[in-house]
CSV table of C-alpha atoms in Angstrom, one decimal:
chain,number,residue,atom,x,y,z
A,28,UNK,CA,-12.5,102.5,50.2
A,29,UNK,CA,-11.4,98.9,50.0
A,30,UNK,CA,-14.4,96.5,50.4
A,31,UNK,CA,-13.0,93.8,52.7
A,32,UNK,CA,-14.8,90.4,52.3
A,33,UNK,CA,-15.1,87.5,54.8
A,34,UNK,CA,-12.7,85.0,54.9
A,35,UNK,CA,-13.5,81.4,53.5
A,36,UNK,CA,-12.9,77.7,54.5
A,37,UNK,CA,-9.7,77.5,56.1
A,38,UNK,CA,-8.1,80.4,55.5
A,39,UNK,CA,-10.6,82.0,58.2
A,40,UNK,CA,-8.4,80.0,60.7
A,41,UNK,CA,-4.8,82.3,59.4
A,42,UNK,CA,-4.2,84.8,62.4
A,43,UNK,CA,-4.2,87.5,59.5
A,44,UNK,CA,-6.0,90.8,59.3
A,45,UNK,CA,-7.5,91.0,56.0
A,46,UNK,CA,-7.2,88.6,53.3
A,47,UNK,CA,-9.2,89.8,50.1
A,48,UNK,CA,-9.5,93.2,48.5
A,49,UNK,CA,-11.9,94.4,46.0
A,50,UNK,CA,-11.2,97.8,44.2
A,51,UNK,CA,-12.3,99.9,41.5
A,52,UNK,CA,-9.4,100.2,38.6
A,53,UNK,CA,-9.2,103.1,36.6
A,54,UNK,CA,-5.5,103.9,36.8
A,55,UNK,CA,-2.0,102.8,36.6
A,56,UNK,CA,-1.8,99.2,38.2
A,57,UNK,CA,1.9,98.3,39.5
A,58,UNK,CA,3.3,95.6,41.0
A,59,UNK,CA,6.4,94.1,42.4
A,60,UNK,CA,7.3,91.2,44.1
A,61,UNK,CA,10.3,89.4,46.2
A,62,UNK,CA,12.8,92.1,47.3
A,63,UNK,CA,14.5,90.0,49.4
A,64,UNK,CA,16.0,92.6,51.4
A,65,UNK,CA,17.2,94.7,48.3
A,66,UNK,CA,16.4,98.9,49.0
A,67,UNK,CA,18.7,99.6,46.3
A,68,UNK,CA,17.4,98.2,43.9
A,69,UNK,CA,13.7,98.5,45.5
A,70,UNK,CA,14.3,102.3,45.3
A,71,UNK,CA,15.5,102.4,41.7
A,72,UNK,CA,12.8,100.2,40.7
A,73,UNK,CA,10.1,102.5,42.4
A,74,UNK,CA,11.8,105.4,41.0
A,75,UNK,CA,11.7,103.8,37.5
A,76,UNK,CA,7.7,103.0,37.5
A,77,UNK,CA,7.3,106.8,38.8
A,78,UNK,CA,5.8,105.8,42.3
A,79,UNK,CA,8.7,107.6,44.6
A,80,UNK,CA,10.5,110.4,44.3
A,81,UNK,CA,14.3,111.2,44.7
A,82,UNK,CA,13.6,111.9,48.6
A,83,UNK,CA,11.4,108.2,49.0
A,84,UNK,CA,7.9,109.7,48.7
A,85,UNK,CA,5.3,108.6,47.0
A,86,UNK,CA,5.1,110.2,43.8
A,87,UNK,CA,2.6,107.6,42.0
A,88,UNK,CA,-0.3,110.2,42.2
A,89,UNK,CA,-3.4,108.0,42.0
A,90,UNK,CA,-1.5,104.6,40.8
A,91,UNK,CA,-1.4,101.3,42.9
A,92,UNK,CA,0.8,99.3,43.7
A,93,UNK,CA,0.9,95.8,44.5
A,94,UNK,CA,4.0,94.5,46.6
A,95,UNK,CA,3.4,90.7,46.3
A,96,UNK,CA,5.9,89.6,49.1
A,97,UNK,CA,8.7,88.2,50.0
A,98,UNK,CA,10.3,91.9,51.0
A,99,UNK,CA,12.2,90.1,54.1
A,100,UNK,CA,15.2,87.8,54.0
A,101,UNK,CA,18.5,87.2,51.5
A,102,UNK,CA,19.1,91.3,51.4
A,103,UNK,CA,20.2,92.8,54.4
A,104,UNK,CA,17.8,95.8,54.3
A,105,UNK,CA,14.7,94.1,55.4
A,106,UNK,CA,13.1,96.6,57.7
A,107,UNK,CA,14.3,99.0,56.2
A,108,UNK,CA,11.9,97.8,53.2
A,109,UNK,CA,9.2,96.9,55.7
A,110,UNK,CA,9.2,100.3,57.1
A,111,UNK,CA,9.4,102.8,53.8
A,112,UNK,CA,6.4,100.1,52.0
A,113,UNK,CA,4.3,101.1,54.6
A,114,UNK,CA,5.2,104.4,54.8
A,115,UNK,CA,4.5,104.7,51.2
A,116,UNK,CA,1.0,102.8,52.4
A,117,UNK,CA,0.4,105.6,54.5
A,118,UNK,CA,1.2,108.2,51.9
A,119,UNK,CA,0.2,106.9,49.2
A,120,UNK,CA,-4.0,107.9,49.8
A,121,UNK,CA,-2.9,111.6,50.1
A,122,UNK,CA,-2.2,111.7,46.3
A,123,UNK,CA,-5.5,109.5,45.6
A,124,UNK,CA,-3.2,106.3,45.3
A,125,UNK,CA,-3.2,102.8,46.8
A,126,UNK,CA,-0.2,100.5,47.9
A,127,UNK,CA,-0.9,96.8,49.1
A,128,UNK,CA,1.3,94.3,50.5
A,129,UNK,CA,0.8,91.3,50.4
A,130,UNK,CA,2.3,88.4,52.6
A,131,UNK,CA,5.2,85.9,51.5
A,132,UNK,CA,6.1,83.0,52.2
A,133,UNK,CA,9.7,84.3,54.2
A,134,UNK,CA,7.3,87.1,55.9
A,135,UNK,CA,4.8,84.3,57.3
A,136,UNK,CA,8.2,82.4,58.1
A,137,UNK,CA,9.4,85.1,60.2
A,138,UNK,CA,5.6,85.4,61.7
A,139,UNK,CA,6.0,81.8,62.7
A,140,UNK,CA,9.4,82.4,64.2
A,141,UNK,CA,11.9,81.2,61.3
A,142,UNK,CA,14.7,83.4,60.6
A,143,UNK,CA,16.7,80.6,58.2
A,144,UNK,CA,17.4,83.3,55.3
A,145,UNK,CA,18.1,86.4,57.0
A,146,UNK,CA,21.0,88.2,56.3
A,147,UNK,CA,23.9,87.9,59.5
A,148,UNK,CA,24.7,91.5,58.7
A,149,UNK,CA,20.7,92.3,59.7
A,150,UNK,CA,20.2,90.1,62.3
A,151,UNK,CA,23.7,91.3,64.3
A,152,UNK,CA,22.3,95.2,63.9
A,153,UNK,CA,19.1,94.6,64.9
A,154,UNK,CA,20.7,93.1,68.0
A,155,UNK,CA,20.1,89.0,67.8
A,156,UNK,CA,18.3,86.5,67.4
A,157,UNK,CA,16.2,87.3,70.5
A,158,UNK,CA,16.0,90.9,69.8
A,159,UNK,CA,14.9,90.0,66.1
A,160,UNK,CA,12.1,87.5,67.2
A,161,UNK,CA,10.5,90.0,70.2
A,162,UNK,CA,10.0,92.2,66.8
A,163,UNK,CA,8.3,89.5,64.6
A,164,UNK,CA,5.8,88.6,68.0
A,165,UNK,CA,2.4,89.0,67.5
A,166,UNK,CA,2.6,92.4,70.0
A,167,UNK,CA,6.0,92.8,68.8
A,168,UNK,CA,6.8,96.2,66.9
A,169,UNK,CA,7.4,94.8,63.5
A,170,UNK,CA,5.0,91.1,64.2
A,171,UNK,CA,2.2,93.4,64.8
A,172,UNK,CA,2.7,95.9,62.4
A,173,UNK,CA,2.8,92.9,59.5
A,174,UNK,CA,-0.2,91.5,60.7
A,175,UNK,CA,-2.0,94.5,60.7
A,176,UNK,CA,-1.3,96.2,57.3
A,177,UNK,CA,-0.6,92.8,55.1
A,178,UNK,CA,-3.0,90.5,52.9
A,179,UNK,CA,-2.6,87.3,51.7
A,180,UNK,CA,-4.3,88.2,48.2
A,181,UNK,CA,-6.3,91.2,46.8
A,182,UNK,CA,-8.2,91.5,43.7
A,183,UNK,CA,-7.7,94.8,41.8
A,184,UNK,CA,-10.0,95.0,38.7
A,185,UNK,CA,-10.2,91.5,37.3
A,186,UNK,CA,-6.7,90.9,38.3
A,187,UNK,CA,-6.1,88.7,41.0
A,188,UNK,CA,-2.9,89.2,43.0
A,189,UNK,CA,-1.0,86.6,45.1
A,190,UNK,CA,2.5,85.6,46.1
A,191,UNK,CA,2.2,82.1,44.6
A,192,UNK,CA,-0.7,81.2,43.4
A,193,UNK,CA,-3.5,79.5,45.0
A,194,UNK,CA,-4.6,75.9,45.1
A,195,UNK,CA,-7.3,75.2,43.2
A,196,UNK,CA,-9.6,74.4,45.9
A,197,UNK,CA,-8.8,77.9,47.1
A,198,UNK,CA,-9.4,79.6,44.3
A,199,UNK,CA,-12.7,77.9,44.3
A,200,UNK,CA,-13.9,79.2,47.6
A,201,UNK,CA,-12.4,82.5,46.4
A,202,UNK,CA,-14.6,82.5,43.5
A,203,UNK,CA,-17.6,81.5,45.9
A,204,UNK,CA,-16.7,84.0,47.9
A,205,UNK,CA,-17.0,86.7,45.7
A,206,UNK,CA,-20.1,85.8,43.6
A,207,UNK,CA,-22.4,88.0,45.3
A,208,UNK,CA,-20.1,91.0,45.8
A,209,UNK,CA,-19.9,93.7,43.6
A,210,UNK,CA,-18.6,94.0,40.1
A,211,UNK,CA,-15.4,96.0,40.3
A,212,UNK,CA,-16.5,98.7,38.5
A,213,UNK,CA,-19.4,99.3,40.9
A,214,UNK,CA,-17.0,99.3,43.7
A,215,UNK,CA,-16.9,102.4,45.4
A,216,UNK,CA,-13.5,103.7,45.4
């Protein structure tokens, strides 16, 4: 179980589901950040750390792994990223493992309705412009979906996660925030 603590100062105002997690470690720690739209090399990375399988399943037995962000955008194999992440998010648990996303600054783009770095080739499949920002909605398929599963940062052991960085008066009301939770090793996993 992930303990999920409150929001502080202004990031209580972000329209975002969860923003801090606290978690026991006492195995394999991965992460991985900016995929830009890259499965093939997302795959063979995954593959590499032991985490997936030939077939795309999670294979990472108890492992996490931190995704960091930035998985939309450049590549042209966004959702398709989107979509086996948190498939492996749903797996993952199964086998005793963990996989957090985290959001980026080209997947809060795309949750405030800019598109400026997506690939043609992905925006002419999906079906347009139009088509691509009813997904990214807040009740749209993908929007929703996003909003739902990502984070902005998690804490993992002593290891605090984030796409890039925090400012300092963030980090302060971070460390506030978590003064009177538990020590990570008492978290309950």
């Amino acid at each position: 179980q992930v303990t999920k603590l409150t929001p502080f100062g202004r990031l209580a105002l972000w329209p975002y589901r969860s923003l801090i997690s606290v978690m026991a470690l006492g195995r394999r720690l991965v992460s991985v950040g900016d995929l830009h739209g890259d499965y093939t090399t997302t795959m063979q990375i995954l593959r590499k750390m032991g985490l997936v399988d030939e077939a795309g399943d999670w294979s990472g037995g108890a492992a996490t792994l931190v995704q960091t962000g930035d998985q939309v955008d450049r590549g042209k194999d966004s959702l398709k990223i989107l979509n086996f992440l948190m498939r492996l998010q749903d797996q993952a648990p199964q086998s005793g493992g963990r996989v957090l996303l985290l959001y980026g600054n080209h997947e809060v783009m795309h949750l405030q309705g800019s598109y400026d770095y997506l690939h043609i080739t992905e925006l002419k499949e999906a079906g347009g412009r139009q088509v691509w920002q009813k997904l990214w909605e807040p009740e749209g398929d993908v929007g929703k979906r996003v909003r739902e599963r990502f984070q902005a940062i998690a804490l993992v052991g002593s290891t605090l996660f984030s796409h890039a960085g925090l400012l300092p008066q963030l980090a302060e009301g971070f460390a506030a925030s978590i003064a009177g939770a538990p020590a990570p090793a008492d978290v309950v996993e």
